[in-house]
Amino acid sequence: MDNDSGIRKYEHPAGGWDALGAVAKAIHGQMNAISGTRIMLRNNQPDGFDCPGCAWPDPKHTSAFEFCENGAKAVTWEATRKRATPEVFERHSVTELLAWNDHDIEDLGRLTHPMAYDAASDRYVEIGWDEANARIAAVLNALPDPGMAEFYTSGRASNEAAFLYQLFVRAYGTNNFPDCSNMCHEATSVGLPLSIGIGKGTVSLEDFDHADLIISMGHNPGTNHPRMMTTLHAAARRGAPIVVFNPLRERALERFAAPQDPIEMATFGSTDIASDYLQVKVGGDAAALKGVMKGVLEIDAEDLAAGGPGVLDRAFIAEHTQGFEALAEDLRATAWHELVQASGLGSEALRGVARLYCKAKAAIIVFGMGITQHRLGTDNVQQISNLLMLRGNYGRAGAGICPVRGHSNVQGNRTVGIDEKAPLALRQGIERVYGFAPPAERGHDAAEAIEAIAQGRSKFLMCLGGNLAVAMADPTLTFAAMRGLELAVHIATKPNRSHLLVGRQSILLPCLGRTELDLQAGGVQSITVEDSMSMVHASTGRLPPPSVHVRSEPAIVAGIAKAVLAGRHGIDWDGMVADYGRIRDGIEGVLAGFEDYNLRIRQPGGFRLPIGPAERRWHTASGKAQFIVMPGIKEDPRAAGDGVLTLTTLRSHDQYNTTIYGFDDRYRGIFGRRDVVFLNVDDLAVQGIAAGDRVDLEAVPFDGEAAAPGAVLRNLTAVAYDISRGSAGAYYPEANVLVALSHRDPQSGTPSYKSVPVRLRPSRPTPGSVS
Ligand SMILES: Nc1nc2c(c(=O)[nH]1)N[C@H]1C(S)=C(S)[C@@H](COP(=O)(O)OP(=O)(O)OC[C@H]3O[C@@H](n4cnc5c(=O)[nH]c(N)nc54)[C@H](O)[C@@H]3O)O[C@H]1N2
Ligand SMILES: Nc1nc2c(c(=O)[nH]1)N[C@H]1C(S)=C(S)[C@@H](COP(=O)(O)OP(=O)(O)OC[C@H]3O[C@@H](n4cnc5c(=O)[nH]c(N)nc54)[C@H](O)[C@@H]3O)O[C@H]1N2
Ligand SMILES: [Mo]
């Protein structure tokens, strides 16, 4: 397409000079160049702050500058010079701000004062901290049942803030902990404990140096975990095959130029990343995985017939697992043609992956949202684990499972107690250390919290970060629900749309970001975070806070707790805020694995929490790793070919979840816009639509679920893209109107954001419609 449309193919490798250019632009747009560069140099350094971008771990010997374009965007966006002061809110009514796009709302800058919504003037106006806390206490203490309050967490909160938050909420009396993880890796957190006894990854960064094969499924590291590209680049360089399962061709998984590599940069060279790129159908991964496993069993049978020892790790299966026979039976009973139809991949391609897998002494399977955000999310995760178990790829160097987490501390938040399921050990630990018995009944996850609010069963919502209303499915329902709240409280760095969906009362509390100096009565404080590989380490900010009125998250949570609990349970909130070391003592007392917490965070790189499967210890009901049979192979039982496409919702290169930094998606060739839908040329031809035409996407009800009411996403430009047939891609959060709130994985509750049945039709301008 022509240049005016903002749609043109990107010919360069990912990374390289364009990435460096983008960093310079990010710094220029938000801060001054000198301080910007200085901050970047502190990012992910042993004595610096943890990057708020993603949860990929840091190498032990951090290079002088662990470069990452999107980490740089995350940091500059937080360390911006722009300020959303009371004067700014005075100039713009809430109704006016609601008409702005998500980029412009956040680009108002950092919140500087506690604010409360004033209905008479339709504006947020300044209030004092004490007044804010008193209003929160008044509403919470007047609720007839603590279960009518919801306490959301977005995964940036530190271990210290998250631990205090859950302690306060449990002392108040509920386990309603909706969190971003419920929309993200919940399928991992629910699926893996049944399979291997822990809901976390089992590999360490060093394992990638020893893997003979890496299989990457449903994640886009060039955009979402750019520091992971250094790892993949090194693996590709030493000749380890990298097999990708992804419906879309993603440039960084094809070729990458490492900005850390002077020769590659100087010569404009690049390295091929994927050795094999399998464009699975959206939602076809379970079938693809079953196909690979079926291939492994075939190779095993051939080898045995030829007098060989077979390719299964029989000793591992016998000693460490249960359920192999049932799995083998299911695979034998599933015909190749069904697997091919459901995955969109040829049987030879799947057998080829099986051959590579059987050749590898040690294999790692890495996965992201393309696996978890499906109705089959939990099944998908368990099939990955089955495949690894067939050849004993757990508890050995270079082998294991690697869920790539989203937010920089989402894994740590869950570890320290942000969990609506309220595990017994956590409750017992709290009772032991703090002397009260926390509630035991399961609370609400994120989607259930919205349902409860929509139905008037919950009246109060507090958000420790995030942008819940925009991140959640079905904004029509979700936005209306938010407006029905008695009180919404948001602890945030920057304004966003969720803050503008005001209830009867709404309060905004400004907090420090991770880059900023956190000075408390006991001196400068560090916080701690846990990365995707269970490494816990400290992070210390140094920048001056955006205003003197801004408080740290632990201080804000403790202030609210004191006002609400008014001495109940005798917890020393002030002492813990004065010295976060005391919060860590509390964590150590409550949870296993944190022995000598304050000491061990001083060692460079921190320490690793215990991961049973890495030592072949399985904390499952049977004490063994479980092969788990998934019945059937498809998410959507309907036959294909009735014109229904499966839509997946994607992040662009210029966004962080609901935070829209800019309007380019460079690697996918989209510039200055987000109103596009990626389609396969053959699907376009069948539907009689040309690339560049305007189309509408209409939600199709899924098998007994209600479609999101009135759900049509209008006036998108059709982009001919290298995407598997029957699949379509559009950007999150815009496409969330098409996702029904009930469209979720029945096992984990994860919204099925990555398999939404839709119909495509040419756009017809409807009078009065908004596009
Ligand atoms: N810069 C930046 N960094 C981020 C984020 C961000 O928004 N911006 N978000 C953070 C968060 S919270 C998270 S959870 C992670 C998200 O990181 P990712 O897991 O990479 O998430 P997505 O970008 O949503 O999409 C993942 C990939 O899955 C593919 N995919 C879609 N559907 C399917 C499918 O059915 N099967 C398969 N195999 N693949 C599919 C898409 O083509 C895409 O390449 O990144 C974190 N890091
Ligand atoms: N359709 C579709 N929907 C999705 C997804 C998808 O792939 N497709 N992905 C899902 C996933 S994986 C996730 S994780 C969720 C994300 O859901 P959330 O975590 O709720 O959303 P974010 O966009 O990350 O939140 C951004 C806001 O966090 C606040 N913030 C930033 N830094 C800080 C901080 O240090 N402290 C505090 N207190 N606040 C801060 C700012 O106000 C900012 O506006 O969205 C989910 N929604
Ligand atoms: Mo996420």
mmCIF file with all atom_site columns, C-alpha atoms and ligand atoms in Angstrom, residues 53-54 70 184-185 217-221 223-226 245-248 250 280-285 368-371 373-374 404-407 648-653 655-657 661 668 732 754, ligand 1:
data_model
loop_
_atom_site.group_PDB
_atom_site.id
_atom_site.type_symbol
_atom_site.label_atom_id
_atom_site.label_alt_id
_atom_site.label_comp_id
_atom_site.label_asym_id
_atom_site.label_entity_id
_atom_site.label_seq_id
_atom_site.pdbx_PDB_ins_code
_atom_site.Cartn_x
_atom_site.Cartn_y
_atom_site.Cartn_z
_atom_site.occupancy
_atom_site.B_iso_or_equiv
_atom_site.pdbx_formal_charge
_atom_site.auth_seq_id
_atom_site.auth_comp_id
_atom_site.auth_asym_id
_atom_site.auth_atom_id
_atom_site.pdbx_PDB_model_num
ATOM   1  C CA  . GLY A 1 53  ? 8.883  -2.764  31.478 1.00 0.00 ? 53  GLY A CA  1
ATOM   2  C CA  . CYS A 1 54  ? 8.821  -6.536  31.660 1.00 0.00 ? 54  CYS A CA  1
ATOM   3  C CA  . ASN A 1 70  ? 10.703 -0.717  25.022 1.00 0.00 ? 70  ASN A CA  1
ATOM   4  C CA  . CYS A 1 184 ? -2.669 -12.825 31.733 1.00 0.00 ? 184 CYS A CA  1
ATOM   5  C CA  . HIS A 1 185 ? -0.893 -15.984 32.976 1.00 0.00 ? 185 HIS A CA  1
ATOM   6  C CA  . MET A 1 217 ? 4.820  -20.359 21.309 1.00 0.00 ? 217 MET A CA  1
ATOM   7  C CA  . GLY A 1 218 ? 2.525  -17.354 21.223 1.00 0.00 ? 218 GLY A CA  1
ATOM   8  C CA  . HIS A 1 219 ? 4.741  -14.540 22.333 1.00 0.00 ? 219 HIS A CA  1
ATOM   9  C CA  . ASN A 1 220 ? 6.351  -11.592 20.638 1.00 0.00 ? 220 ASN A CA  1
ATOM   10 C CA  . PRO A 1 221 ? 9.608  -10.871 22.444 1.00 0.00 ? 221 PRO A CA  1
ATOM   11 C CA  . THR A 1 223 ? 8.172  -5.992  21.292 1.00 0.00 ? 223 THR A CA  1
ATOM   12 C CA  . ASN A 1 224 ? 7.183  -7.286  24.721 1.00 0.00 ? 224 ASN A CA  1
ATOM   13 C CA  . HIS A 1 225 ? 10.416 -8.709  26.158 1.00 0.00 ? 225 HIS A CA  1
ATOM   14 C CA  . PRO A 1 226 ? 13.165 -7.172  24.035 1.00 0.00 ? 226 PRO A CA  1
ATOM   15 C CA  . PHE A 1 245 ? 4.480  -21.325 16.628 1.00 0.00 ? 245 PHE A CA  1
ATOM   16 C CA  . ASN A 1 246 ? 2.746  -18.062 15.814 1.00 0.00 ? 246 ASN A CA  1
ATOM   17 C CA  . PRO A 1 247 ? -0.111 -17.247 13.431 1.00 0.00 ? 247 PRO A CA  1
ATOM   18 C CA  . LEU A 1 248 ? 1.544  -13.954 12.476 1.00 0.00 ? 248 LEU A CA  1
ATOM   19 C CA  . GLU A 1 250 ? 6.693  -11.381 13.710 1.00 0.00 ? 250 GLU A CA  1
ATOM   20 C CA  . VAL A 1 280 ? -0.559 -22.152 13.469 1.00 0.00 ? 280 VAL A CA  1
ATOM   21 C CA  . LYS A 1 281 ? -4.212 -21.129 13.277 1.00 0.00 ? 281 LYS A CA  1
ATOM   22 C CA  . VAL A 1 282 ? -5.281 -18.790 16.045 1.00 0.00 ? 282 VAL A CA  1
ATOM   23 C CA  . GLY A 1 283 ? -6.442 -21.140 18.807 1.00 0.00 ? 283 GLY A CA  1
ATOM   24 C CA  . GLY A 1 284 ? -4.827 -24.164 17.129 1.00 0.00 ? 284 GLY A CA  1
ATOM   25 C CA  . ASP A 1 285 ? -1.964 -24.725 19.574 1.00 0.00 ? 285 ASP A CA  1
ATOM   26 C CA  . GLY A 1 368 ? 3.153  -16.088 26.277 1.00 0.00 ? 368 GLY A CA  1
ATOM   27 C CA  . MET A 1 369 ? -0.332 -14.750 25.786 1.00 0.00 ? 369 MET A CA  1
ATOM   28 C CA  . GLY A 1 370 ? -0.866 -16.576 22.481 1.00 0.00 ? 370 GLY A CA  1
ATOM   29 C CA  . ILE A 1 371 ? -1.112 -19.731 24.628 1.00 0.00 ? 371 ILE A CA  1
ATOM   30 C CA  . GLN A 1 373 ? -5.593 -16.142 26.629 1.00 0.00 ? 373 GLN A CA  1
ATOM   31 C CA  . HIS A 1 374 ? -7.863 -18.800 25.191 1.00 0.00 ? 374 HIS A CA  1
ATOM   32 C CA  . VAL A 1 404 ? 7.172  -15.357 29.971 1.00 0.00 ? 404 VAL A CA  1
ATOM   33 C CA  . ARG A 1 405 ? 5.397  -13.144 32.491 1.00 0.00 ? 405 ARG A CA  1
ATOM   34 C CA  . GLY A 1 406 ? 3.948  -9.786  31.719 1.00 0.00 ? 406 GLY A CA  1
ATOM   35 C CA  . HIS A 1 407 ? 4.283  -7.025  34.288 1.00 0.00 ? 407 HIS A CA  1
ATOM   36 C CA  . THR A 1 648 ? -6.676 -12.496 18.157 1.00 0.00 ? 648 THR A CA  1
ATOM   37 C CA  . THR A 1 649 ? -6.013 -9.203  19.950 1.00 0.00 ? 649 THR A CA  1
ATOM   38 C CA  . LEU A 1 650 ? -2.468 -7.886  19.830 1.00 0.00 ? 650 LEU A CA  1
ATOM   39 C CA  . ARG A 1 651 ? -0.110 -5.362  21.362 1.00 0.00 ? 651 ARG A CA  1
ATOM   40 C CA  . SER A 1 652 ? 1.558  -2.932  18.978 1.00 0.00 ? 652 SER A CA  1
ATOM   41 C CA  . HIS A 1 653 ? 5.240  -2.078  19.273 1.00 0.00 ? 653 HIS A CA  1
ATOM   42 C CA  . GLN A 1 655 ? 2.194  0.384   23.646 1.00 0.00 ? 655 GLN A CA  1
ATOM   43 C CA  . TYR A 1 656 ? 2.425  -1.023  27.122 1.00 0.00 ? 656 TYR A CA  1
ATOM   44 C CA  . ASN A 1 657 ? -0.884 -2.762  27.694 1.00 0.00 ? 657 ASN A CA  1
ATOM   45 C CA  . TYR A 1 661 ? 3.097  5.496   23.781 1.00 0.00 ? 661 TYR A CA  1
ATOM   46 C CA  . ARG A 1 668 ? 4.328  -5.014  11.377 1.00 0.00 ? 668 ARG A CA  1
ATOM   47 C CA  . TYR A 1 732 ? -5.933 -4.473  22.183 1.00 0.00 ? 732 TYR A CA  1
ATOM   48 C CA  . LYS A 1 754 ? -6.886 -14.393 21.752 1.00 0.00 ? 754 LYS A CA  1
HETATM 49 N N1  . LIG B 2 .   ? 6.581  -3.112  25.304 1.00 0.00 ? 1   LIG B N1  1
HETATM 50 C C1  . LIG B 2 .   ? 5.709  -3.856  25.955 1.00 0.00 ? 1   LIG B C1  1
HETATM 51 N N2  . LIG B 2 .   ? 6.140  -4.832  26.777 1.00 0.00 ? 1   LIG B N2  1
HETATM 52 C C2  . LIG B 2 .   ? 5.245  -5.612  27.433 1.00 0.00 ? 1   LIG B C2  1
HETATM 53 C C3  . LIG B 2 .   ? 3.847  -5.365  27.343 1.00 0.00 ? 1   LIG B C3  1
HETATM 54 C C4  . LIG B 2 .   ? 3.418  -4.375  26.436 1.00 0.00 ? 1   LIG B C4  1
HETATM 55 O O1  . LIG B 2 .   ? 2.211  -4.173  26.220 1.00 0.00 ? 1   LIG B O1  1
HETATM 56 N N3  . LIG B 2 .   ? 4.374  -3.624  25.784 1.00 0.00 ? 1   LIG B N3  1
HETATM 57 N N4  . LIG B 2 .   ? 2.961  -6.080  28.100 1.00 0.00 ? 1   LIG B N4  1
HETATM 58 C C5  . LIG B 2 .   ? 3.495  -6.869  29.209 1.00 0.00 ? 1   LIG B C5  1
HETATM 59 C C6  . LIG B 2 .   ? 2.507  -7.875  29.594 1.00 0.00 ? 1   LIG B C6  1
HETATM 60 S S1  . LIG B 2 .   ? 1.411  -7.521  30.857 1.00 0.00 ? 1   LIG B S1  1
HETATM 61 C C7  . LIG B 2 .   ? 2.505  -9.098  29.031 1.00 0.00 ? 1   LIG B C7  1
HETATM 62 S S2  . LIG B 2 .   ? 1.390  -10.278 29.549 1.00 0.00 ? 1   LIG B S2  1
HETATM 63 C C8  . LIG B 2 .   ? 3.479  -9.496  28.036 1.00 0.00 ? 1   LIG B C8  1
HETATM 64 C C9  . LIG B 2 .   ? 2.758  -9.899  26.747 1.00 0.00 ? 1   LIG B C9  1
HETATM 65 O O2  . LIG B 2 .   ? 3.642  -10.361 25.791 1.00 0.00 ? 1   LIG B O2  1
HETATM 66 P P1  . LIG B 2 .   ? 3.178  -11.420 24.677 1.00 0.00 ? 1   LIG B P1  1
HETATM 67 O O3  . LIG B 2 .   ? 2.877  -12.713 25.325 1.00 0.00 ? 1   LIG B O3  1
HETATM 68 O O4  . LIG B 2 .   ? 4.196  -11.392 23.613 1.00 0.00 ? 1   LIG B O4  1
HETATM 69 O O5  . LIG B 2 .   ? 1.719  -10.812 24.229 1.00 0.00 ? 1   LIG B O5  1
HETATM 70 P P2  . LIG B 2 .   ? 0.956  -10.303 22.908 1.00 0.00 ? 1   LIG B P2  1
HETATM 71 O O6  . LIG B 2 .   ? 1.603  -9.158  22.281 1.00 0.00 ? 1   LIG B O6  1
HETATM 72 O O7  . LIG B 2 .   ? -0.440 -10.085 23.361 1.00 0.00 ? 1   LIG B O7  1
HETATM 73 O O8  . LIG B 2 .   ? 0.929  -11.457 21.859 1.00 0.00 ? 1   LIG B O8  1
HETATM 74 C C10 . LIG B 2 .   ? 1.672  -12.534 21.793 1.00 0.00 ? 1   LIG B C10 1
HETATM 75 C C11 . LIG B 2 .   ? 1.945  -13.156 20.455 1.00 0.00 ? 1   LIG B C11 1
HETATM 76 O O9  . LIG B 2 .   ? 1.022  -14.234 20.364 1.00 0.00 ? 1   LIG B O9  1
HETATM 77 C C12 . LIG B 2 .   ? 0.684  -14.428 19.024 1.00 0.00 ? 1   LIG B C12 1
HETATM 78 N N5  . LIG B 2 .   ? -0.603 -15.125 18.997 1.00 0.00 ? 1   LIG B N5  1
HETATM 79 C C13 . LIG B 2 .   ? -1.846 -14.616 18.979 1.00 0.00 ? 1   LIG B C13 1
HETATM 80 N N6  . LIG B 2 .   ? -2.771 -15.595 19.000 1.00 0.00 ? 1   LIG B N6  1
HETATM 81 C C14 . LIG B 2 .   ? -2.087 -16.775 19.015 1.00 0.00 ? 1   LIG B C14 1
HETATM 82 C C15 . LIG B 2 .   ? -2.463 -18.152 19.033 1.00 0.00 ? 1   LIG B C15 1
HETATM 83 O O10 . LIG B 2 .   ? -3.637 -18.514 19.026 1.00 0.00 ? 1   LIG B O10 1
HETATM 84 N N7  . LIG B 2 .   ? -1.443 -19.055 19.064 1.00 0.00 ? 1   LIG B N7  1
HETATM 85 C C16 . LIG B 2 .   ? -0.121 -18.718 19.057 1.00 0.00 ? 1   LIG B C16 1
HETATM 86 N N8  . LIG B 2 .   ? 0.798  -19.662 19.086 1.00 0.00 ? 1   LIG B N8  1
HETATM 87 N N9  . LIG B 2 .   ? 0.247  -17.428 19.010 1.00 0.00 ? 1   LIG B N9  1
HETATM 88 C C17 . LIG B 2 .   ? -0.717 -16.472 19.010 1.00 0.00 ? 1   LIG B C17 1
HETATM 89 C C18 . LIG B 2 .   ? 0.637  -13.042 18.451 1.00 0.00 ? 1   LIG B C18 1
HETATM 90 O O11 . LIG B 2 .   ? 0.799  -13.085 17.040 1.00 0.00 ? 1   LIG B O11 1
HETATM 91 C C19 . LIG B 2 .   ? 1.795  -12.365 19.169 1.00 0.00 ? 1   LIG B C19 1
HETATM 92 O O12 . LIG B 2 .   ? 2.978  -12.520 18.429 1.00 0.00 ? 1   LIG B O12 1
HETATM 93 O O13 . LIG B 2 .   ? 4.392  -8.460  27.707 1.00 0.00 ? 1   LIG B O13 1
HETATM 94 C C20 . LIG B 2 .   ? 4.764  -7.580  28.770 1.00 0.00 ? 1   LIG B C20 1
HETATM 95 N N10 . LIG B 2 .   ? 5.705  -6.630  28.196 1.00 0.00 ? 1   LIG B N10 1
#
